[in-house]
Amino acid sequence: MMNQGVNAQTVAAADPNSLESRYAINASQGQAQSYLPSAPGSEAASRTVHKVEGYPSQDGVPANASYQHVQQPEPHTQNVQDGSYVAPLSSSSSTGTASAPQDYNSYTSYSNTTDPYSAYSGYYNGYQQQTNNQYSQQQPNPSYSQPVEAYQNTGAAYQPNSSFQNTGSYAGTASYSTTYYNPGNYQTSGGYPSSGYNNQPTAWNNGSYANYTSYQYPNYTSDTSSAYSSVSAPATYQQQYKHWPEYYSQTEVTCAPGTEHLSAASNSNHGSSLPSVSGGYPTPTNQIQPQSLPPPPPLPPPSLTSTWRPETSSSELPSMQPGGAASGAPNNYWNQPAPSFQTHLAAPTQPIYQNSLDSKTSYENFQELKTAPQGLNSQYPVVHQVSQNYQSTLPTVPSFDARRVSKLQIPTNPRIASNAALGIAKTEKDSYAANSAPKPAYISVSVQKPNDKMSPNNAADPMLKPTMLPKSLRGYVERAFGRYKDDDAKRAACEAYMKDIITEARADGTLYTRDWDSEPLFTVPDSLSISKANIQTPTHASIPNYNKCPVRRSKSRWEPLAEEKMLEKPVSASNEIGKYGSWDRKTFSGYSATKDNSLSSFRFSGSQQRTPSKSAQRPMKRQRIVNGTGLTNNDDDASSDSDKEQSLTAYYSGAMALANNPEEKKRRESRSKRFDRGQGHRPDINYFKPKNAGPANLYTRRASALMLSKSFDDSANQAVEDIDWDALTVKGTCQEIEKRFLRLTSAPDPSTVRPEDVLEKALLMVQNSEKNYLYKCDQLKSIRQDITVQRIRNQLTVKVYETHARLAMEVGDLAEYNQCQSQLQILYSEGIEGCLMEFAAYNLLCVILHSNNKKDLLTSMSRLTPEAKEEDAVKHALAVRAAVTSGNYVTFFRLYKSAPNLNTCLMDLYVEKMRYKAAVCMSKSYRPTVPISYIAQILGFSNAADGNGEQELSGLDECLEWLKAHGASLITDNTGEMQLDAKASSSTLYMPEPEDAVAHGDSSLAVNDFLARTS
Amino acid sequence: MAYLSMGESHRRITDYLNRFADAINYQDGDSLARLFSVSSDSPFLLSLADALNVFQDANRLIKQSEKFSQFGEVVAPFFRSLQSYRLGNLVDAYGAFEKASNAFIQEFRNWESGWALEALYVIAYEIRVLAERADRELASNGKSPEKLKGAGSFLMKVFGVLAGKGPKRVGALYVTCQLFKIYFKLGTVNLCRSVIRSIETARIFDFEEFPTRDKVTYMYYTGRLEVLNENFPAADQKLSYALTHCCLSKEANIRMILKYLIPVKLSIGILPKKQLLENYDLVEYNNIVEALKRGDLRLLRSALQENEDQFLRSGVYLVLEKLELQVYQRLLKKIYIIQKQKDPSKAHQVKLEVIVKALKWLEIEMDLDEVECIVAILIYKNLMKGYFAHKSKVVVLSKQDPFPKLNGKPVAS
């Protein structure tokens, strides 16, 4: 009963999806056309390919689906589901290529509009290569390819970004899937290394599943169900699937958000800095997915295009999708889990199952997610298996269990199944590793936290899992690996051996019944021992996972906030990396991707037995990345800022791109080149941290890197104090004059740092630039950064800060001004020459007018030397102070007009207050009236001194406006002159809320305004 | 340093240890306090310091006997501190003394009664004084002076030990005052707030139960804080309390209180007698008082100028500067009186030109607009009753009490 109901629901749910997908398709097509005039041809091509390929694959998939049916009690419902989903999926997978290019196109187009994208695209390019490699290799493995395909779908849906680019070039779609595959499982993590990553975690943290659902779910359902069902044909798989359902229902949802979250998460996180960008982002994803889905509803592309129309792309689509998602998503979301449940488990238990498993699921999810990230390559597979096993075991919860187990075995062909599962796992991992260079970085970061919390986890563990079976098994595996943690080869062998054992066990059906504890290798696979092992061997990925999971589990559902905290860092880190990666195309493609990937993929293509060696290989790439991460991450604060930073940069870049495309492009190119160069340097940077320098053994090095990053991340930053800053001071080699500010989250790379002479040029460039303040501010900040990292403290430093302070004052950016001012005070006190007096005056004014701190005022006044008091600027500032303290508005506005330097700018910010005070005072002390002209003159509305009639008039009008806005009551006397009715006004004056108030206190920095000015 | 034999040194050290043990055993707070006062330069402690420098292994002595070893954690660092102090190494002296104090605080925490409060006072005092001296030493060596800050946080800890219920609470105010001294010296007066809150919100303990000495100090500092905030009535109340409770023999203290109380009183319209200023050597206020009496703006300005540095440092400059309005008021009142003598019927109408001319006589050049503004402000702040007629440029004064006295109320802001 339940099942049926659920099924019905699912079916219903399917509709929304299809609808959505259609939209998406349309949109995407429209986009493609609109954006890429030249693209149409390619599009068409891709289309055709799409169809052609799609069908075959479909055929293939259906078989799987049917297989499933047999297995599962409710074939019909399933069929429906499967059919609808599978078809799309298959097509998508096959289409992979086709759709990818399209998306890609759209991306490129995006890049033009918005910078961030371009960066991504670059990144993707790198990606493509990877894909290719894998691709070719994968083909050899037919058996793999299928599962892969299934996954592909998922992958396609999720990863659009990453996989796209190259897809076009690839012949073999199947291999493609591999890449995707990982993403599918790991979802976003794989696919989106750069941006997706961050988001994912965030999403996760947020714990708002609803949100997730809404976005991604549509895609997901299709992916999950179809992909899985088809794939899961193998019995084992299904088994896994069971776990997965939950996993998916929750995890995926989460993940989905991850992918899509780019927009959502980033937006929320970044405080809307990325509006346009984020909007654009989701679109692509959706579009892509739709494509995969749509096949069934044959929608002629042209018609779609026409209906949907082009330009929408970024702006419209986002809006649409949410809507669609909202309607369809929830349903899907709920439905999905249900179907899966039913199929796998007897429906009735659903709730229970969920509850009981909830924690576990989350745990698993975490595991999956986390494991991937962890980036311990060699262990990866192992871990995975473990988790799988674990999952199957989980069911041990009484009633549930039995059912589960039975079902598990029903699937038949345990061996095959297990193999397949394993293989998949492997593939996933491999591809995963290969795919996402950025990921590894992420991984390393993520590891840290878990470790920290290990002990609590352990404590919690027993409680959470009354059934120790999985743990025991895992412990077993871990132990096995723990022995060979130092030896890759042995490790690999061990891995293979391990796999055999597990497979065997599964085949025998003793996986859950066997007493792993008493199994030869191990005696006490206690959580404690594990934790110990973990501590000792941070390299051991599986352990961290393990530990991590419990924590997660306990918190994932109910304490999203806590989670967030945990994940935050990794997120940001990944973010950073992603960005980084995106920019250095060559780095990734050439370096890690091509080489390592090809290697790993090679192995991959080989038989399963080879996998171990493969895994051994992985460390290399990861290692490198991890190192990179360690470097990037050593500063906690910085990394946490990176989120914001990213959004900011994205925003800036977007805005800039809008403003001047060609220039932007050039700059970007140059930057990417710079990063290329940087690649060479990176290894060097390592030696700054002695820990990293260790033996050449990659493995240990990775371990040390892990440790490093860990310690940086959460060991109370003790390390920071021990850093030898002299050793860390870089000498810049970058010759670019222009450089965008990007908050450092790692040791600075000399190749991106400009030496002093270049900085001087840069300063000149900024000073002579005609561009707006935001641009200059950005440039100056980057100059300041370069100066800081090179520890340059001389007149140039002073000049830079002075320039920035003045610019900031001119636009009223007090925050930036204060930063500069405080730096300047230090610099001056070190005896470096500069416009000391000028800035002393500014400082005084700032204290008087904006902080109103008597103590500060007294100290800064007492600090003034007698000579300083004779200085015009300082004198002026002191006079202003006196005028303000006595409320002498006449003097104030006279001083306002005669202000030297930029004193006016600082006074500007106080004018409104002063005028209001004056008006109140006048309305109380004057009777019966005061002529407006007099007020206008006294309160600085007009330049009366000029005697220019016209100006006076405008000043008068302005004054009138102002008085009216402040509630003054005005009358006209018999001579026709406007007068302020003092008595009436004395009770009606008020301070209006500034209409253009913005959160950051300065409307001139408002986004819209800024965009308007730049365009 | 005269030659000191080993035996004599040994005798002196054991003597100290014996006294220390006795003071604790008999719960003799005063004796104990004397044993801690490093900076008092008492002959007893100085000779002990010499002995320690000769007899290097004092720790062995402490450990030797069961009687002394229990105080080892306090006495051993204290000996080191005394040694360093004698050798003029104040940074080390402070460090060791803080260690000894810390150990003592741990003990003190466990004692039910407050018999050792006197000793604690000495420790709190020594901590501050040693920290100040250590900072001076650090600064002269070009290092960043940070000991006083450390002393502040240490005393916060001591405050925490005392601030609870029970007999020890009496000591809290002393520590608070030491903290005030540190914070005012460091310029981190905002840190006072938390301590003040905990003193003033504790209802279970009446403020009057604290020792007078501490009450006066406390009121003096909180009064100064109110001066900074320009909260004159509160400042007046606190400083007056301090003044009335301050021991008459402590002239320096009275002078310190008056230094702030006089500006406060001036700003609420109460002028001191000249005799008072002279008695307590506060002549810098003479001219200011005189200016207020005469309505002599020039005199006020010159007096402020003359003592600017001093006033800025003590933090009363801004307060005194605000007296300008009262001087204007006085000036206008004088004009009004003169007019009244000439022609009572038109006395309440003061022409702006007259005021400008009067200011000119004081060698202060102000044009009509500026004076008009001043007049407007005077009326607005209720220093003058009446209104200003812009058209005719005339101040029309109220016929009743056109220049209201402040009578202890501050000028409206």
PDB file of N, CA and C in Angstrom, chain A residues 625-674:
ATOM      1  N   ILE A 625      48.594  18.416  -4.442  1.00  0.00           N
ATOM      2  CA  ILE A 625      47.508  19.338  -4.173  1.00  0.00           C
ATOM      3  C   ILE A 625      47.390  19.632  -2.706  1.00  0.00           C
ATOM      4  N   VAL A 626      47.529  18.579  -2.008  1.00  0.00           N
ATOM      5  CA  VAL A 626      47.416  18.755  -0.571  1.00  0.00           C
ATOM      6  C   VAL A 626      48.423  19.765  -0.099  1.00  0.00           C
ATOM      7  N   ASN A 627      49.593  19.590  -0.613  1.00  0.00           N
ATOM      8  CA  ASN A 627      50.601  20.558  -0.225  1.00  0.00           C
ATOM      9  C   ASN A 627      50.130  21.952  -0.531  1.00  0.00           C
ATOM     10  N   GLY A 628      49.653  22.028  -1.714  1.00  0.00           N
ATOM     11  CA  GLY A 628      49.164  23.341  -2.117  1.00  0.00           C
ATOM     12  C   GLY A 628      48.157  23.849  -1.107  1.00  0.00           C
ATOM     13  N   THR A 629      47.330  22.956  -0.746  1.00  0.00           N
ATOM     14  CA  THR A 629      46.298  23.377   0.187  1.00  0.00           C
ATOM     15  C   THR A 629      46.886  23.834   1.480  1.00  0.00           C
ATOM     16  N   GLY A 630      47.786  23.019   1.927  1.00  0.00           N
ATOM     17  CA  GLY A 630      48.389  23.381   3.197  1.00  0.00           C
ATOM     18  C   GLY A 630      48.884  24.796   3.117  1.00  0.00           C
ATOM     19  N   LEU A 631      49.473  25.076   2.019  1.00  0.00           N
ATOM     20  CA  LEU A 631      49.998  26.415   1.851  1.00  0.00           C
ATOM     21  C   LEU A 631      48.881  27.423   1.830  1.00  0.00           C
ATOM     22  N   THR A 632      47.925  27.066   1.071  1.00  0.00           N
ATOM     23  CA  THR A 632      46.854  28.032   0.937  1.00  0.00           C
ATOM     24  C   THR A 632      46.125  28.261   2.225  1.00  0.00           C
ATOM     25  N   ASN A 633      46.168  27.265   3.023  1.00  0.00           N
ATOM     26  CA  ASN A 633      45.261  27.347   4.159  1.00  0.00           C
ATOM     27  C   ASN A 633      45.876  27.769   5.465  1.00  0.00           C
ATOM     28  N   ASN A 634      47.086  28.057   5.449  1.00  0.00           N
ATOM     29  CA  ASN A 634      47.672  28.199   6.772  1.00  0.00           C
ATOM     30  C   ASN A 634      47.066  29.326   7.586  1.00  0.00           C
ATOM     31  N   ASP A 635      46.396  30.144   6.957  1.00  0.00           N
ATOM     32  CA  ASP A 635      45.809  31.204   7.772  1.00  0.00           C
ATOM     33  C   ASP A 635      44.322  30.983   7.931  1.00  0.00           C
ATOM     34  N   ASP A 636      43.970  30.723   9.111  1.00  0.00           N
ATOM     35  CA  ASP A 636      42.559  30.435   9.359  1.00  0.00           C
ATOM     36  C   ASP A 636      41.655  31.567   8.947  1.00  0.00           C
ATOM     37  N   ASP A 637      41.948  32.650   9.487  1.00  0.00           N
ATOM     38  CA  ASP A 637      41.070  33.802   9.280  1.00  0.00           C
ATOM     39  C   ASP A 637      40.949  34.100   7.799  1.00  0.00           C
ATOM     40  N   ALA A 638      42.065  34.083   7.228  1.00  0.00           N
ATOM     41  CA  ALA A 638      42.069  34.413   5.818  1.00  0.00           C
ATOM     42  C   ALA A 638      41.168  33.470   5.061  1.00  0.00           C
ATOM     43  N   SER A 639      41.292  32.229   5.379  1.00  0.00           N
ATOM     44  CA  SER A 639      40.511  31.277   4.621  1.00  0.00           C
ATOM     45  C   SER A 639      39.033  31.474   4.899  1.00  0.00           C
ATOM     46  N   SER A 640      38.744  31.794   6.101  1.00  0.00           N
ATOM     47  CA  SER A 640      37.335  31.992   6.387  1.00  0.00           C
ATOM     48  C   SER A 640      36.813  33.205   5.646  1.00  0.00           C
ATOM     49  N   ASP A 641      37.695  34.070   5.398  1.00  0.00           N
ATOM     50  CA  ASP A 641      37.293  35.256   4.654  1.00  0.00           C
ATOM     51  C   ASP A 641      37.126  34.961   3.178  1.00  0.00           C
ATOM     52  N   SER A 642      37.722  33.907   2.803  1.00  0.00           N
ATOM     53  CA  SER A 642      37.820  33.678   1.372  1.00  0.00           C
ATOM     54  C   SER A 642      36.439  33.612   0.734  1.00  0.00           C
ATOM     55  N   ASP A 643      35.519  33.143   1.487  1.00  0.00           N
ATOM     56  CA  ASP A 643      34.157  33.096   0.944  1.00  0.00           C
ATOM     57  C   ASP A 643      33.747  34.459   0.454  1.00  0.00           C
ATOM     58  N   LYS A 644      33.795  35.319   1.391  1.00  0.00           N
ATOM     59  CA  LYS A 644      33.387  36.675   1.100  1.00  0.00           C
ATOM     60  C   LYS A 644      34.229  37.199  -0.040  1.00  0.00           C
ATOM     61  N   GLU A 645      35.440  36.888   0.114  1.00  0.00           N
ATOM     62  CA  GLU A 645      36.400  37.399  -0.832  1.00  0.00           C
ATOM     63  C   GLU A 645      36.016  36.942  -2.223  1.00  0.00           C
ATOM     64  N   GLN A 646      35.688  35.711  -2.254  1.00  0.00           N
ATOM     65  CA  GLN A 646      35.396  35.185  -3.565  1.00  0.00           C
ATOM     66  C   GLN A 646      34.215  35.913  -4.153  1.00  0.00           C
ATOM     67  N   SER A 647      33.234  36.027  -3.357  1.00  0.00           N
ATOM     68  CA  SER A 647      32.052  36.672  -3.877  1.00  0.00           C
ATOM     69  C   SER A 647      32.397  38.073  -4.310  1.00  0.00           C
ATOM     70  N   LEU A 648      33.201  38.674  -3.507  1.00  0.00           N
ATOM     71  CA  LEU A 648      33.576  40.045  -3.824  1.00  0.00           C
ATOM     72  C   LEU A 648      34.296  40.093  -5.151  1.00  0.00           C
ATOM     73  N   THR A 649      35.255  39.241  -5.253  1.00  0.00           N
ATOM     74  CA  THR A 649      36.018  39.269  -6.483  1.00  0.00           C
ATOM     75  C   THR A 649      35.112  38.971  -7.651  1.00  0.00           C
ATOM     76  N   ALA A 650      34.281  38.009  -7.409  1.00  0.00           N
ATOM     77  CA  ALA A 650      33.390  37.650  -8.487  1.00  0.00           C
ATOM     78  C   ALA A 650      32.568  38.871  -8.876  1.00  0.00           C
ATOM     79  N   TYR A 651      32.115  39.507  -7.874  1.00  0.00           N
ATOM     80  CA  TYR A 651      31.286  40.668  -8.110  1.00  0.00           C
ATOM     81  C   TYR A 651      32.080  41.742  -8.825  1.00  0.00           C
ATOM     82  N   TYR A 652      33.203  41.974  -8.277  1.00  0.00           N
ATOM     83  CA  TYR A 652      34.054  42.976  -8.911  1.00  0.00           C
ATOM     84  C   TYR A 652      34.313  42.609 -10.351  1.00  0.00           C
ATOM     85  N   SER A 653      34.728  41.396 -10.476  1.00  0.00           N
ATOM     86  CA  SER A 653      35.140  40.975 -11.791  1.00  0.00           C
ATOM     87  C   SER A 653      33.958  41.070 -12.729  1.00  0.00           C
ATOM     88  N   GLY A 654      32.819  40.656 -12.202  1.00  0.00           N
ATOM     89  CA  GLY A 654      31.642  40.732 -13.039  1.00  0.00           C
ATOM     90  C   GLY A 654      31.423  42.159 -13.481  1.00  0.00           C
ATOM     91  N   ALA A 655      31.463  42.995 -12.532  1.00  0.00           N
ATOM     92  CA  ALA A 655      31.222  44.396 -12.824  1.00  0.00           C
ATOM     93  C   ALA A 655      32.261  44.918 -13.793  1.00  0.00           C
ATOM     94  N   MET A 656      33.448  44.553 -13.532  1.00  0.00           N
ATOM     95  CA  MET A 656      34.534  45.035 -14.372  1.00  0.00           C
ATOM     96  C   MET A 656      34.349  44.541 -15.789  1.00  0.00           C
ATOM     97  N   ALA A 657      34.008  43.263 -15.845  1.00  0.00           N
ATOM     98  CA  ALA A 657      33.866  42.680 -17.162  1.00  0.00           C
ATOM     99  C   ALA A 657      32.809  43.451 -17.922  1.00  0.00           C
ATOM    100  N   LEU A 658      31.766  43.770 -17.234  1.00  0.00           N
ATOM    101  CA  LEU A 658      30.718  44.531 -17.878  1.00  0.00           C
ATOM    102  C   LEU A 658      31.287  45.834 -18.411  1.00  0.00           C
ATOM    103  N   ALA A 659      32.098  46.388 -17.591  1.00  0.00           N
ATOM    104  CA  ALA A 659      32.628  47.688 -17.949  1.00  0.00           C
ATOM    105  C   ALA A 659      33.551  47.607 -19.155  1.00  0.00           C
ATOM    106  N   ASN A 660      34.471  46.692 -19.083  1.00  0.00           N
ATOM    107  CA  ASN A 660      35.437  46.664 -20.183  1.00  0.00           C
ATOM    108  C   ASN A 660      35.873  45.240 -20.447  1.00  0.00           C
ATOM    109  N   ASN A 661      35.295  44.733 -21.445  1.00  0.00           N
ATOM    110  CA  ASN A 661      35.531  43.327 -21.694  1.00  0.00           C
ATOM    111  C   ASN A 661      36.926  42.984 -22.205  1.00  0.00           C
ATOM    112  N   PRO A 662      37.302  43.552 -23.221  1.00  0.00           N
ATOM    113  CA  PRO A 662      38.576  43.150 -23.817  1.00  0.00           C
ATOM    114  C   PRO A 662      39.728  43.322 -22.827  1.00  0.00           C
ATOM    115  N   GLU A 663      39.668  44.383 -22.170  1.00  0.00           N
ATOM    116  CA  GLU A 663      40.749  44.651 -21.238  1.00  0.00           C
ATOM    117  C   GLU A 663      40.774  43.581 -20.161  1.00  0.00           C
ATOM    118  N   GLU A 664      39.590  43.320 -19.714  1.00  0.00           N
ATOM    119  CA  GLU A 664      39.436  42.346 -18.650  1.00  0.00           C
ATOM    120  C   GLU A 664      40.040  41.024 -19.095  1.00  0.00           C
ATOM    121  N   LYS A 665      39.696  40.687 -20.281  1.00  0.00           N
ATOM    122  CA  LYS A 665      40.148  39.403 -20.790  1.00  0.00           C
ATOM    123  C   LYS A 665      41.657  39.344 -20.781  1.00  0.00           C
ATOM    124  N   LYS A 666      42.193  40.407 -21.284  1.00  0.00           N
ATOM    125  CA  LYS A 666      43.640  40.446 -21.362  1.00  0.00           C
ATOM    126  C   LYS A 666      44.230  40.254 -19.977  1.00  0.00           C
ATOM    127  N   ARG A 667      43.660  40.979 -19.109  1.00  0.00           N
ATOM    128  CA  ARG A 667      44.177  40.928 -17.750  1.00  0.00           C
ATOM    129  C   ARG A 667      44.093  39.514 -17.207  1.00  0.00           C
ATOM    130  N   ARG A 668      42.975  38.948 -17.519  1.00  0.00           N
ATOM    131  CA  ARG A 668      42.762  37.613 -17.000  1.00  0.00           C
ATOM    132  C   ARG A 668      43.796  36.654 -17.552  1.00  0.00           C
ATOM    133  N   GLU A 669      43.999  36.836 -18.819  1.00  0.00           N
ATOM    134  CA  GLU A 669      44.985  35.964 -19.431  1.00  0.00           C
ATOM    135  C   GLU A 669      46.326  36.115 -18.757  1.00  0.00           C
ATOM    136  N   SER A 670      46.650  37.338 -18.597  1.00  0.00           N
ATOM    137  CA  SER A 670      47.964  37.586 -18.015  1.00  0.00           C
ATOM    138  C   SER A 670      48.027  36.992 -16.625  1.00  0.00           C
ATOM    139  N   ARG A 671      46.912  37.096 -15.973  1.00  0.00           N
ATOM    140  CA  ARG A 671      46.902  36.562 -14.627  1.00  0.00           C
ATOM    141  C   ARG A 671      47.093  35.057 -14.647  1.00  0.00           C
ATOM    142  N   SER A 672      46.397  34.454 -15.573  1.00  0.00           N
ATOM    143  CA  SER A 672      46.505  32.997 -15.627  1.00  0.00           C
ATOM    144  C   SER A 672      47.931  32.614 -15.958  1.00  0.00           C
ATOM    145  N   LYS A 673      48.539  33.424 -16.799  1.00  0.00           N
ATOM    146  CA  LYS A 673      49.931  33.157 -17.118  1.00  0.00           C
ATOM    147  C   LYS A 673      50.763  33.249 -15.848  1.00  0.00           C
ATOM    148  N   ARG A 674      50.443  34.243 -15.141  1.00  0.00           N
ATOM    149  CA  ARG A 674      51.178  34.454 -13.921  1.00  0.00           C
ATOM    150  C   ARG A 674      51.074  33.219 -13.038  1.00  0.00           C
TER     151      ARG A 674
END
